[in-house]
Coordinates of C-alpha atoms in Angstrom, one line a residue:
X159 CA -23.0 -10.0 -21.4
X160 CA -21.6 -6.9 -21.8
X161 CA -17.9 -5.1 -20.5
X162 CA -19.7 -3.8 -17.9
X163 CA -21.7 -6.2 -16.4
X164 CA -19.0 -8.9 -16.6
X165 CA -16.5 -6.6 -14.7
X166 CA -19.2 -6.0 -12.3
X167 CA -19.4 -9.4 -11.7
X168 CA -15.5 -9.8 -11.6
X169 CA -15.3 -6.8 -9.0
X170 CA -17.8 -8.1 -6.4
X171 CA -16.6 -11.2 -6.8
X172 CA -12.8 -9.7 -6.1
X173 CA -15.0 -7.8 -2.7
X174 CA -16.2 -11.0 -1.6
X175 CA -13.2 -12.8 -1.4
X176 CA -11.7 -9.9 0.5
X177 CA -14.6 -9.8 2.8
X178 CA -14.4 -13.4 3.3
X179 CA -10.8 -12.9 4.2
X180 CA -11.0 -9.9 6.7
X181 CA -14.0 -11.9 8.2
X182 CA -11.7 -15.2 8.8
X183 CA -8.5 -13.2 9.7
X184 CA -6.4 -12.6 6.9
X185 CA -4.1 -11.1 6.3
X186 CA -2.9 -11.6 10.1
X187 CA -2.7 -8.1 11.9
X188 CA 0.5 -6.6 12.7
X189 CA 1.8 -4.0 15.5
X190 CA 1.5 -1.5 12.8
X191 CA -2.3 -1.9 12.1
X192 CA -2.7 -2.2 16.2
X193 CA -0.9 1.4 16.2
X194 CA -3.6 2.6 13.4
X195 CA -6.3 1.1 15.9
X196 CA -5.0 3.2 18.8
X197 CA -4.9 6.2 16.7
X198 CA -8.4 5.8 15.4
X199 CA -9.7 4.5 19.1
X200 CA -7.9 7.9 20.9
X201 CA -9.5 10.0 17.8
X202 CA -13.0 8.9 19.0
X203 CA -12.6 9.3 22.7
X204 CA -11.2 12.6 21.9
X205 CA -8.0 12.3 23.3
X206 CA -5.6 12.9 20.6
X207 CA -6.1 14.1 17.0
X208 CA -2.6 13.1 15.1
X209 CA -1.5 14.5 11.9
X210 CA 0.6 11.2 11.4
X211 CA 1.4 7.4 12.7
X212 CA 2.1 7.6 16.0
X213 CA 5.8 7.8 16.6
X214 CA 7.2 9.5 14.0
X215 CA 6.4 12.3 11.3
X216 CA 5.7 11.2 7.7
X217 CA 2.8 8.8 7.0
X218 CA -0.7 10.8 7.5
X219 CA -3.4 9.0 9.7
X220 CA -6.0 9.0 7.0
X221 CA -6.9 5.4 8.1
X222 CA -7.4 6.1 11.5
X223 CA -9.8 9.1 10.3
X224 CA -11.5 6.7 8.0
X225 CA -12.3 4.4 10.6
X226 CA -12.7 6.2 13.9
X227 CA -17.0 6.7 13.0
X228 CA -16.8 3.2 12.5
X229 CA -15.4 3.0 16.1
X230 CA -17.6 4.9 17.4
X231 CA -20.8 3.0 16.6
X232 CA -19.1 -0.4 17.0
X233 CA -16.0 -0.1 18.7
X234 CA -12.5 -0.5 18.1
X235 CA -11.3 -4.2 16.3
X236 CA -9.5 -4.9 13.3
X237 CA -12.7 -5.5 11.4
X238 CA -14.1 -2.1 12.1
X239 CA -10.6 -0.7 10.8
X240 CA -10.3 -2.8 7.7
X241 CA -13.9 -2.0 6.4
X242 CA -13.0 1.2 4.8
X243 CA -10.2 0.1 3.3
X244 CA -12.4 -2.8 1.7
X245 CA -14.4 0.3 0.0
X246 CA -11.5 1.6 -1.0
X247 CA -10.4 -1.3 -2.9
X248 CA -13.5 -1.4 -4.9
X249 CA -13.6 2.4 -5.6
X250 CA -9.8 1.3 -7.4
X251 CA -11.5 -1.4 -9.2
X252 CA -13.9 1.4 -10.3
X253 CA -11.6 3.8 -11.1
X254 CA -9.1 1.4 -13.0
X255 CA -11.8 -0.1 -15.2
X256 CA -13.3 3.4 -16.4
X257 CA -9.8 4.7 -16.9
X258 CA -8.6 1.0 -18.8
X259 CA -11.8 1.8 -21.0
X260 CA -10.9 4.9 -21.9
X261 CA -7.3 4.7 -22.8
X262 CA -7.7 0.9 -24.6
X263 CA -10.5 -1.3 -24.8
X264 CA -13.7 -2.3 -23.0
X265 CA -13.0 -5.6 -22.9
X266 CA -9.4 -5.4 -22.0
X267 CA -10.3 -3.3 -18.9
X268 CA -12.9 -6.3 -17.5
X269 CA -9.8 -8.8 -18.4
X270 CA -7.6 -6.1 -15.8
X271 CA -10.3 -6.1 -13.2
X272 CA -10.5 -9.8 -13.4
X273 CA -6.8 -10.0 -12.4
X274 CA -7.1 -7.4 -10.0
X275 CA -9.9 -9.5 -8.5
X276 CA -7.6 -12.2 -7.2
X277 CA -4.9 -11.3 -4.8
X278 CA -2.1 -12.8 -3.3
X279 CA -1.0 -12.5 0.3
X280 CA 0.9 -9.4 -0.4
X281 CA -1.6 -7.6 -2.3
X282 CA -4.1 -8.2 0.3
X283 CA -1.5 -7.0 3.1
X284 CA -1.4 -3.8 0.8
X285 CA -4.9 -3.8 0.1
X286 CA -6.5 -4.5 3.8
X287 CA -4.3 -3.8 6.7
X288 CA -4.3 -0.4 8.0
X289 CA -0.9 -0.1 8.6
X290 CA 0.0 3.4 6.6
X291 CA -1.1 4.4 3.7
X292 CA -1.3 1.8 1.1
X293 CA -4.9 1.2 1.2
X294 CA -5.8 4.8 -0.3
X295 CA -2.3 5.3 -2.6
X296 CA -3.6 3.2 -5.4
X297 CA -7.9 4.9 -5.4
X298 CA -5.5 8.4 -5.2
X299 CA -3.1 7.9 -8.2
X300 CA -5.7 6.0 -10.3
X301 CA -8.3 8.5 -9.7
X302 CA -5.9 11.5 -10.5
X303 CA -4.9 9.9 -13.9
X304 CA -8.4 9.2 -14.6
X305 CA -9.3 13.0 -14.0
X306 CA -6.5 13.8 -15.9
X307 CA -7.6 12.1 -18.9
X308 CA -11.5 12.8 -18.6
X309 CA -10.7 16.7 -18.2
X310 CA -8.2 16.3 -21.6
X311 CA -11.2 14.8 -23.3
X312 CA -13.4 17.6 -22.1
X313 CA -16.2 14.9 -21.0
X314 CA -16.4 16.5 -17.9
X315 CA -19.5 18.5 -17.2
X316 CA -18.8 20.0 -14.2
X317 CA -14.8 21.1 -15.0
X318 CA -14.3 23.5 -12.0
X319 CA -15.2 20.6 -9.5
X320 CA -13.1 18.0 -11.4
X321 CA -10.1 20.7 -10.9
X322 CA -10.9 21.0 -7.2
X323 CA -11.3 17.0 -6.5
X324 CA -7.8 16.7 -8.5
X325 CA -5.9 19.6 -6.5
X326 CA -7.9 18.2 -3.1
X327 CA -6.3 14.8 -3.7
X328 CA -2.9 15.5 -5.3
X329 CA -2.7 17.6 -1.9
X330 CA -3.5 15.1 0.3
X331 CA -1.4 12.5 -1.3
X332 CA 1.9 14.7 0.3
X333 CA 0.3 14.1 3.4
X334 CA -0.7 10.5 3.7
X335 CA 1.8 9.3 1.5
X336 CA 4.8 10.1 -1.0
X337 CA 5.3 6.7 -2.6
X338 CA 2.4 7.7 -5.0
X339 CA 4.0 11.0 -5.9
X340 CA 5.4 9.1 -9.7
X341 CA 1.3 8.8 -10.3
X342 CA 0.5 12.7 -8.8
X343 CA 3.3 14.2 -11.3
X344 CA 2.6 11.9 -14.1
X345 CA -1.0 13.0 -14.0
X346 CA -0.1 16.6 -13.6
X347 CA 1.7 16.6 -16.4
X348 CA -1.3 14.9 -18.7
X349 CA -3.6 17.9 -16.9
X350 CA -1.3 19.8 -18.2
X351 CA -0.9 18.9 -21.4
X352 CA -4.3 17.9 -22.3
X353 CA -6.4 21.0 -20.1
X354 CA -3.6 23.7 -19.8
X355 CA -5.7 26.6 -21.0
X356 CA -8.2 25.9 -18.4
X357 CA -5.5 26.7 -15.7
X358 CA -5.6 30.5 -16.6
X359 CA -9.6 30.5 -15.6
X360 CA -11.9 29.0 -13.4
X361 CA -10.1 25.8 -13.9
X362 CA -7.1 26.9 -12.0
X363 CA -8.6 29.0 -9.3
X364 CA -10.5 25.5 -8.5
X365 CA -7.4 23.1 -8.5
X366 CA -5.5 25.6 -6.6
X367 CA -8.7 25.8 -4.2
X368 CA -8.6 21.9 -3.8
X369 CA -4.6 21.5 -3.7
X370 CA -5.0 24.8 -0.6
X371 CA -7.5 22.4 1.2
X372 CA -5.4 19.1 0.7
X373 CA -2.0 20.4 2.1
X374 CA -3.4 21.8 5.1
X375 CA -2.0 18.7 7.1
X376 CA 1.1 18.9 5.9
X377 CA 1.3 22.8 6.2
X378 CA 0.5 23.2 9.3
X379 CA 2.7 20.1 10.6
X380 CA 5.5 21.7 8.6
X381 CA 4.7 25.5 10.1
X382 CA 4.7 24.2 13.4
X383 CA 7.5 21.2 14.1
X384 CA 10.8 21.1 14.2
X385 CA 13.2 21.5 11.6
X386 CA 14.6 17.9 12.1
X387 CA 10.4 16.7 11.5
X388 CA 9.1 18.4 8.8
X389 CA 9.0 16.7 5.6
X390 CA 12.1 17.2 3.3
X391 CA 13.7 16.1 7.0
X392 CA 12.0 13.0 7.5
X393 CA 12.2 11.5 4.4
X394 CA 15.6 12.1 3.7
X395 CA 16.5 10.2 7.2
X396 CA 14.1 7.1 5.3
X397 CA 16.6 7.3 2.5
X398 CA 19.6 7.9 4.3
X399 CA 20.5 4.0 4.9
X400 CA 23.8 2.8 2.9
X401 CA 22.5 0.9 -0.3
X402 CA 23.9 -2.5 -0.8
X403 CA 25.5 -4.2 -3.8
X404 CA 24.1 -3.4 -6.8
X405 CA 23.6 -7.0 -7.5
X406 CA 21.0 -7.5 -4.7
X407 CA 18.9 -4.5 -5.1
X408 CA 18.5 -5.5 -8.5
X409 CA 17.1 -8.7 -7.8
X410 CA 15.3 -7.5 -4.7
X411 CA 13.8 -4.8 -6.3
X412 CA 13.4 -6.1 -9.8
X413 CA 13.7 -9.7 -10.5
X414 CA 12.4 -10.4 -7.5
X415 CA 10.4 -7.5 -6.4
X416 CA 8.3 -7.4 -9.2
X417 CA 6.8 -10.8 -9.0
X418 CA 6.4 -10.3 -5.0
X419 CA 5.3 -6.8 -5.3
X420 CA 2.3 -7.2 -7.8
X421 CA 0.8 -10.6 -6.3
X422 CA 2.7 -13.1 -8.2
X423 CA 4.1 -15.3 -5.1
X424 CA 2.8 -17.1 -2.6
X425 CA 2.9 -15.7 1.1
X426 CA 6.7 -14.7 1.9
X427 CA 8.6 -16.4 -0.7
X428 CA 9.1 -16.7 -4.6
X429 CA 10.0 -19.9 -6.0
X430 CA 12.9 -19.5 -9.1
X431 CA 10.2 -19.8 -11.9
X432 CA 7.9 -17.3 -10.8
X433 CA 10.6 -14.7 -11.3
X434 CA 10.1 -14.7 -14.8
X435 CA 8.0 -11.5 -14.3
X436 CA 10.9 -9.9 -12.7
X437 CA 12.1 -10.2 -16.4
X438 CA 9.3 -9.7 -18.4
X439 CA 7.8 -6.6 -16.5
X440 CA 10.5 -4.1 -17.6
X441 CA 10.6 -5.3 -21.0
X442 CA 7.2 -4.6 -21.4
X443 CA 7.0 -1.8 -19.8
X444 CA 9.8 -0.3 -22.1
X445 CA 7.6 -1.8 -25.4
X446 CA 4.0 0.1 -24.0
X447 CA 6.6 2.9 -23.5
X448 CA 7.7 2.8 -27.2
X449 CA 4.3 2.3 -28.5
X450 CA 3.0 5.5 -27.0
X451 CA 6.1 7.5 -27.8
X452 CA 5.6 6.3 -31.7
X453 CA 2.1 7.3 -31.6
X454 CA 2.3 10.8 -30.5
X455 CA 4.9 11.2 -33.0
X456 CA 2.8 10.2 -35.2
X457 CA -0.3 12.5 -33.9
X458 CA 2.2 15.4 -33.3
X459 CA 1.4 18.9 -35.3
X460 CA 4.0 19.2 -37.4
X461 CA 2.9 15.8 -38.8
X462 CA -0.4 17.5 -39.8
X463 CA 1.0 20.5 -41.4
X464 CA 3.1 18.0 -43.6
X465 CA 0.0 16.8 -45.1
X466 CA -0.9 13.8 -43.2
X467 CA -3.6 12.0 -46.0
X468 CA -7.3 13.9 -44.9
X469 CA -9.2 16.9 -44.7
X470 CA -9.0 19.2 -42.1
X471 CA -12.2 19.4 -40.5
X472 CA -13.1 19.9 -36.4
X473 CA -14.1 16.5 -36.6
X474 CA -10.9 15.0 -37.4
X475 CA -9.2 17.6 -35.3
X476 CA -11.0 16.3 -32.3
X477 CA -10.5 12.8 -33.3
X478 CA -6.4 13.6 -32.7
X479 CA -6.6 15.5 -29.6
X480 CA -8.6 12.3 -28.4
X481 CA -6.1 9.9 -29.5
X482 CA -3.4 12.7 -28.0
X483 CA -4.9 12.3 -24.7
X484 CA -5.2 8.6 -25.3
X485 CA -1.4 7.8 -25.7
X486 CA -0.3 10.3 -22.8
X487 CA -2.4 8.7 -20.8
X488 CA -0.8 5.5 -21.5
X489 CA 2.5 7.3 -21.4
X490 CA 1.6 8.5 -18.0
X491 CA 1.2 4.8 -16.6
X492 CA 4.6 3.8 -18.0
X493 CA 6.6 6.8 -16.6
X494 CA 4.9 6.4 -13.2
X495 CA 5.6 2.5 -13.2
X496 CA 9.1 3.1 -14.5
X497 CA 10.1 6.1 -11.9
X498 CA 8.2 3.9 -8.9
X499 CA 10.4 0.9 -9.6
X500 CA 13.7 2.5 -10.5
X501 CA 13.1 4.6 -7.1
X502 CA 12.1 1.1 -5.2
X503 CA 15.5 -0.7 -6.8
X504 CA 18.1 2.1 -6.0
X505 CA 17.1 1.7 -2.1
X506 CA 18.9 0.0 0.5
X507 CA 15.4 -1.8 1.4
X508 CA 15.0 -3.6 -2.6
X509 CA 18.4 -5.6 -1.3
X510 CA 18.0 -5.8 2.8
X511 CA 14.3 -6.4 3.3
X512 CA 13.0 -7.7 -0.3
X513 CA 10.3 -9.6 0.9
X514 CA 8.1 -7.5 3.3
X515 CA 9.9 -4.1 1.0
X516 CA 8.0 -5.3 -1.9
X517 CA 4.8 -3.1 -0.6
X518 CA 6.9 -0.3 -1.8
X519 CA 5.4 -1.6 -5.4
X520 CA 1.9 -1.4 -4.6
X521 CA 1.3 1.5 -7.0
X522 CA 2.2 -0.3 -10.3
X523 CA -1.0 -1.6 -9.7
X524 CA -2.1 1.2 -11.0
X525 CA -0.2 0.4 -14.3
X526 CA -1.2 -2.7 -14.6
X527 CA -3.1 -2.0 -17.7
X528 CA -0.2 -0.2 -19.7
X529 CA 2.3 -3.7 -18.9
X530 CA -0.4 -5.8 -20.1
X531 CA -1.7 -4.2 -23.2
X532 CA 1.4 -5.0 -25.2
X533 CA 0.3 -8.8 -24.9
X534 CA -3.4 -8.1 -25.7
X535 CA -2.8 -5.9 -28.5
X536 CA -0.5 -8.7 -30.0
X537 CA -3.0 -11.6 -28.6
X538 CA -5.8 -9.9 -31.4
X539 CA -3.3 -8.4 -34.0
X540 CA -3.8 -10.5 -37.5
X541 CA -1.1 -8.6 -38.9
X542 CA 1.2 -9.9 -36.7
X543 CA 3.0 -13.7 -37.5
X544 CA 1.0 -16.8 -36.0
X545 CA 4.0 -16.9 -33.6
X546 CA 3.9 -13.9 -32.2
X547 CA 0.1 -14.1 -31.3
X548 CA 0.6 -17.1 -29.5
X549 CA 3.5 -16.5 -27.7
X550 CA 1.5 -13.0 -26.4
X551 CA -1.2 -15.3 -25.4
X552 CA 1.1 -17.6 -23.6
X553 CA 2.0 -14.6 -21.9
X554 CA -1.3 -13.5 -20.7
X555 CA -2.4 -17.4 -19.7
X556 CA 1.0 -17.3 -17.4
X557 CA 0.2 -13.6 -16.1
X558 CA -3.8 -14.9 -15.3
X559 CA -2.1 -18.7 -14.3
X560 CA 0.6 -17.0 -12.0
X561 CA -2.0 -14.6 -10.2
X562 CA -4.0 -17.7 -9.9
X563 CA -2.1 -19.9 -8.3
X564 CA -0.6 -17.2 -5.8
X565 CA -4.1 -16.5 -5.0
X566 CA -4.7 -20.7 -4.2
X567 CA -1.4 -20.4 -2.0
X568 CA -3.1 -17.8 0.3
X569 CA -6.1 -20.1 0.7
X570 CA -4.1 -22.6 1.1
X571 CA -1.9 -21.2 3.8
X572 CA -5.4 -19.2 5.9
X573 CA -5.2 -21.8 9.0
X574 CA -1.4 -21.7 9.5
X575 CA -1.3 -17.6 8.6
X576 CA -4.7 -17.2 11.3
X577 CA -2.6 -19.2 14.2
X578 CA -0.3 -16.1 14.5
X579 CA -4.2 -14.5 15.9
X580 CA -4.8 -17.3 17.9
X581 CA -2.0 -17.3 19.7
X582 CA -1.9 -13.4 20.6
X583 CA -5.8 -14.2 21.8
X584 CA -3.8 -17.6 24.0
X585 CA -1.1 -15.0 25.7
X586 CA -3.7 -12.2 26.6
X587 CA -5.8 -15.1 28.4
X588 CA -2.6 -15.9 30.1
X589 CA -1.4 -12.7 31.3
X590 CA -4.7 -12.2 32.4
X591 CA -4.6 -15.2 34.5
X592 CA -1.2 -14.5 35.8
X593 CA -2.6 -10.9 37.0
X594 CA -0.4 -9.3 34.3
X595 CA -1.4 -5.9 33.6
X596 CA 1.7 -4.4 32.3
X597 CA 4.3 -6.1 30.2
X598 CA 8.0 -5.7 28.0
X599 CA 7.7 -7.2 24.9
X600 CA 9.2 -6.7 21.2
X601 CA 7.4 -4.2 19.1
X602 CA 5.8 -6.8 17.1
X603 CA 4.0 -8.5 19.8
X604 CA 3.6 -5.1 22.0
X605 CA 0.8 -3.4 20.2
X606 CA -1.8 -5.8 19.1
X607 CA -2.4 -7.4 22.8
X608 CA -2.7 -3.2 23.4
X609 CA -5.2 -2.7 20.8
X610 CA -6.8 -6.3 21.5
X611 CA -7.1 -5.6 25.3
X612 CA -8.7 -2.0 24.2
X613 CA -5.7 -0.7 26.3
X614 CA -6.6 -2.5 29.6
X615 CA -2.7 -4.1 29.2
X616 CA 0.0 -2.0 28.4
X617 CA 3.2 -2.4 27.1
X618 CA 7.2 -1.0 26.6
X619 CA 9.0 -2.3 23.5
X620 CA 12.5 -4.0 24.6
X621 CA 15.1 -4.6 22.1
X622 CA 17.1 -8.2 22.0
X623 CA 19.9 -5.8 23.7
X624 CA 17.6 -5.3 26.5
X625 CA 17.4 -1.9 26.2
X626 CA 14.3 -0.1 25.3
X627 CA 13.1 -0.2 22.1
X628 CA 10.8 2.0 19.5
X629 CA 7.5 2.8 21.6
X630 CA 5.7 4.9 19.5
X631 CA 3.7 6.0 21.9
X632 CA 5.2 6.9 25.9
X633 CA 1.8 7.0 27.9
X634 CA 2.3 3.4 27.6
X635 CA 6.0 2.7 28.5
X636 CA 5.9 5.5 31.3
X637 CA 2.7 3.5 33.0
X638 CA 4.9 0.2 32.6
X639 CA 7.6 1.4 34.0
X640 CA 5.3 2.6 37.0
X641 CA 3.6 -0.6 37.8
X642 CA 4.6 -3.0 40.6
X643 CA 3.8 -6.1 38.8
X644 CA 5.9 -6.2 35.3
X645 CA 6.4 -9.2 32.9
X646 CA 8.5 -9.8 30.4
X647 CA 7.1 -11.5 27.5
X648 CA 8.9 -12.7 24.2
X649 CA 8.2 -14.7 21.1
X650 CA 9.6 -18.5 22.1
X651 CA 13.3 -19.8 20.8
X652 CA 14.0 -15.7 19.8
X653 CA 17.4 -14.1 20.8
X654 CA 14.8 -11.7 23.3
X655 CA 13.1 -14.4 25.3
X656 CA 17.4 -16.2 25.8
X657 CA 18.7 -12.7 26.4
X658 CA 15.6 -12.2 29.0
X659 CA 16.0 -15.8 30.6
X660 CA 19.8 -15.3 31.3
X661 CA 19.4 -11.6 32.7
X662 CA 17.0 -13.1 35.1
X663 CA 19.0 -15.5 36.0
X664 CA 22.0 -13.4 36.6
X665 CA 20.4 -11.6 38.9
X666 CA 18.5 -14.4 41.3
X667 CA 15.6 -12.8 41.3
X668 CA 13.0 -15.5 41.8
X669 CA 11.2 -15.9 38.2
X670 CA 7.5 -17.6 37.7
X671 CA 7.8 -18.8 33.6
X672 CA 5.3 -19.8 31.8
X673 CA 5.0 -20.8 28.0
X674 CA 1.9 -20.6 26.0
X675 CA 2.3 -21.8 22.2
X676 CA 4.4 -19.2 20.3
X677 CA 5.2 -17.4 23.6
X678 CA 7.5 -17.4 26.8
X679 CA 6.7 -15.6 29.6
X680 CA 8.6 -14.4 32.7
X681 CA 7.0 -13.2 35.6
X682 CA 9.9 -11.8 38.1
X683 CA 8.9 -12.0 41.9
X684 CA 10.8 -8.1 42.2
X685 CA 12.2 -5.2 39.9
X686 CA 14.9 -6.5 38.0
X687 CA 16.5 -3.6 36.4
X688 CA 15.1 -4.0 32.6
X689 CA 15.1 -2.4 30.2
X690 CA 18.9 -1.7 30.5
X691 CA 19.7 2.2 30.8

């Protein structure tokens, strides 16, 4: 069988199992994805047409775009909403497998889509949930790289609309996005190496027509908000927090990080051996780094005018420019990987948050290849001692065994990670039985009974203080606060549903509670005053 066929096989194979997952439930939704729904649901109903995620300024609503005909032939649900990013995955598998091909070997690119074909619980968080943006980052920086590269080659027929796709979606990407920017620079810098002359001409009227189209989103949010929302402004206030100790955003964001990040680990945890590819990541990373470097040193000009042994001809002159383009575009994956996860490891999130941060690495995906072709090259290379080819070949059995095994852990773990569903399905049948129309809860249970309900409940966000919390969007708040019959519902044994129970109490308000697995709820017989002002 050839490359091809055997990395079709390995893609729809990769589809199905993700199919098979959205269908039974996993990964579990979250009040983000619910938020996504709403967006895409008030999109269709022509309510509101948002440039971004409700509740704040950064993060485009491509999603909610992407899904919202969906909606409107079969209405909202998480399904509906997760489809397109299902077609998304398998335009990346696409996309990495003719760009793999190009810049190494056949063969090596069906080995990457093999891998790429499994998925742990965090890749297929990043890969499925509509939640902001990580869905698309990886098609976008793996399709600009591979435009990149095909435009260098000049094996692009139609140039002009190449230029245009790669300005439309380098534009976009600074609206939906800016944790792909590394990938975005890295392959405007191979454009620009490898097609430069074509900027002058048709070439660069067409990317600048494309990159024109793309920013509109973000032009016209930053032409029209305040100074405090636009952009530069909301970013800096996501990387304003104080960074911790050195020592923990290192291993959150590398030793750690890593092996999390790029579907190494089991859902929420990574036990001490599995960090290996904390290590081993960087190191290779720095080797495909070297290799490329050496390469176009050896390829450079000067080199030729030395007397490098062989004719001149055209022939051989486009034989270099070939491998030129070759090695920046593997040069192109390492910077990008390298400036991603130096960027991810100097936050305050790599040592606070590492486990649910690690998303932040979902673009090294994209390098995948250029950290694993180190270990393949050596896997094959004759030259090298009998040592060194096995010990590469350890190292890609571990890589394939790892992703395996993280892979068996989210199978293995689909009834307890699908009960977090069935008990949000439990407290909507018991707020419906209670009369409850209007509820407090914390943000992570607000929105999905929202989006479940199709907006029939509503609900404010309360804080474990009391007071209100983040409700990204007020319609919903203001109606709670309106209503005459208001519960107050909180996830059971949590620092909310205690600080709830003894406000209540305090004030002797008769109180009807009820507990549904995962869930308490109190029903107060009058106002009682909460949230706190």
């Amino acid at each position: 069988m050839s490359p091809a066929r055997t990395a079709l096989v390995l893609g729809t194979a990769g589809v199905a199992y993700r199919l098979a997952a959205l269908l039974a439930g996993l990964p579990p939704t979250n009040s983000d994805e619910a938020v996504t729904g709403l967006v895409a649901t008030h999109i269709v109903q022509g309510r509101e047409f948002p440039l971004f995620f409700y509740g704040q300024h950064y993060m485009g609503a491509l999603e909610a775009y992407l899904a919202a005909p969906l909606f409107a032939v079969a209405g909202p649900g998480v399904v509906a909403l997760r489809l397109p990013n299902l077609a998304l995955y398998a335009l990346f598998l696409v996309l990495v497998w003719q760009l793999t091909r190009r810049l190494y070997h056949p063969w090596f690119a069906t080995a990457v889509v093999g891998l790429l074909a499994l998925g742990s619980d965090r890749i297929l968080k990043n890969q499925l949930i509509a939640g902001g943006g990580y869905p698309e980052m990886n098609p976008a920086g793996a399709l600009l790289v591979l435009l990149a590269v095909l435009l260098g080659l000049g094996v692009v027929r139609r140039r002009a609309s190449a230029f245009a796709a790669f300005g439309l979606v380098a534009g976009l990407t600074l609206w939906d996005d800016w944790l792909v920017l590394p990938y975005v620079a890295a392959a405007g810098a191979l454009l620009l190496a490898g097609a430069g002359r074509d900027l002058a001409g048709r070439g660069g009227a067409a990317l600048a027509a494309g990159l024109a189209v793309g920013l509109l989103p973000i032009v016209a949010h930053n032409l029209t908000a305040a100074p405090e929302h636009r952009s530069l402004a909301a970013y800096r206030q996501l990387g304003g927090g104080t960074p911790g100790d050195w020592v923990d955003r290192l291993h959150g964001g590398v030793l750690f990080g890593l092996p999390m990040g790029t579907g190494f680990c089991p859902p929420g945890r990574c036990a001490g051996w599995q960090l290996w590819w904390g290590v081993a990541a960087p190191l290779l990373l720095a080797v495909a780094g070297l290799l490329a470097l050496r390469a176009l040193w050896v390829l450079r000009p000067a080199a030729l005018r030395r007397g490098v042994p062989g004719p001149a001809s055209p022939r051989r002159d486009d034989a270099v420019h070939t491998a030129r383009i070759r090695q920046g575009g593997r040069l192109a994956l390492v910077g990008a990987a390298a400036v991603s996860l130096a960027a991810y490891a100097g936050s305050a999130a790599a040592g606070d948050t590492p486990v649910e941060s690690s998303r932040y690495l979902s673009c090294l995906l994209i390098s995948l290849p250029a950290l694993l072709w180190p270990l393949w090259a050596a896997a094959g290379d004759h030259l090298l001692p009998a040592a060194a080819r096995l010990t590469a070949r350890a190292g890609l059995a571990a890589v394939a065994g790892s992703t395996v095994l993280a892979t068996g852990a989210l199978v293995a773990d689909a009834d307890t990670l699908t009960r977090a569903d069935e008990r949000r399905r439990d407290l909507v049948v018991a707020l419906d039985r209670l009369g409850v129309r209007d509820f407090y809860a914390d943000y992570w249970t607000c929105y999905p009974v929202v989006f479940a309900t199709r907006e029939r409940l509503a609900c404010g966000v309360i804080r474990d203080d009391l007071h209100a919390g983040w409700d990204r969007y007020p319609a919903y708040p203001a109606r709670v606060a309106r209503a005459d019959r208001v519960a107050y519902v909180s996830p059971t044994g949590t620092a909310l549903s205690r600080a709830v129970a003894d406000h209540l109490a305090a004030t002797g308000t008769p109180v009807t509670r009820t507990t549904v697995p995962g869930y308490d709820i109190h029903l107060p017989a009058a106002p009682v005053g909460l949230p706190l002002r």
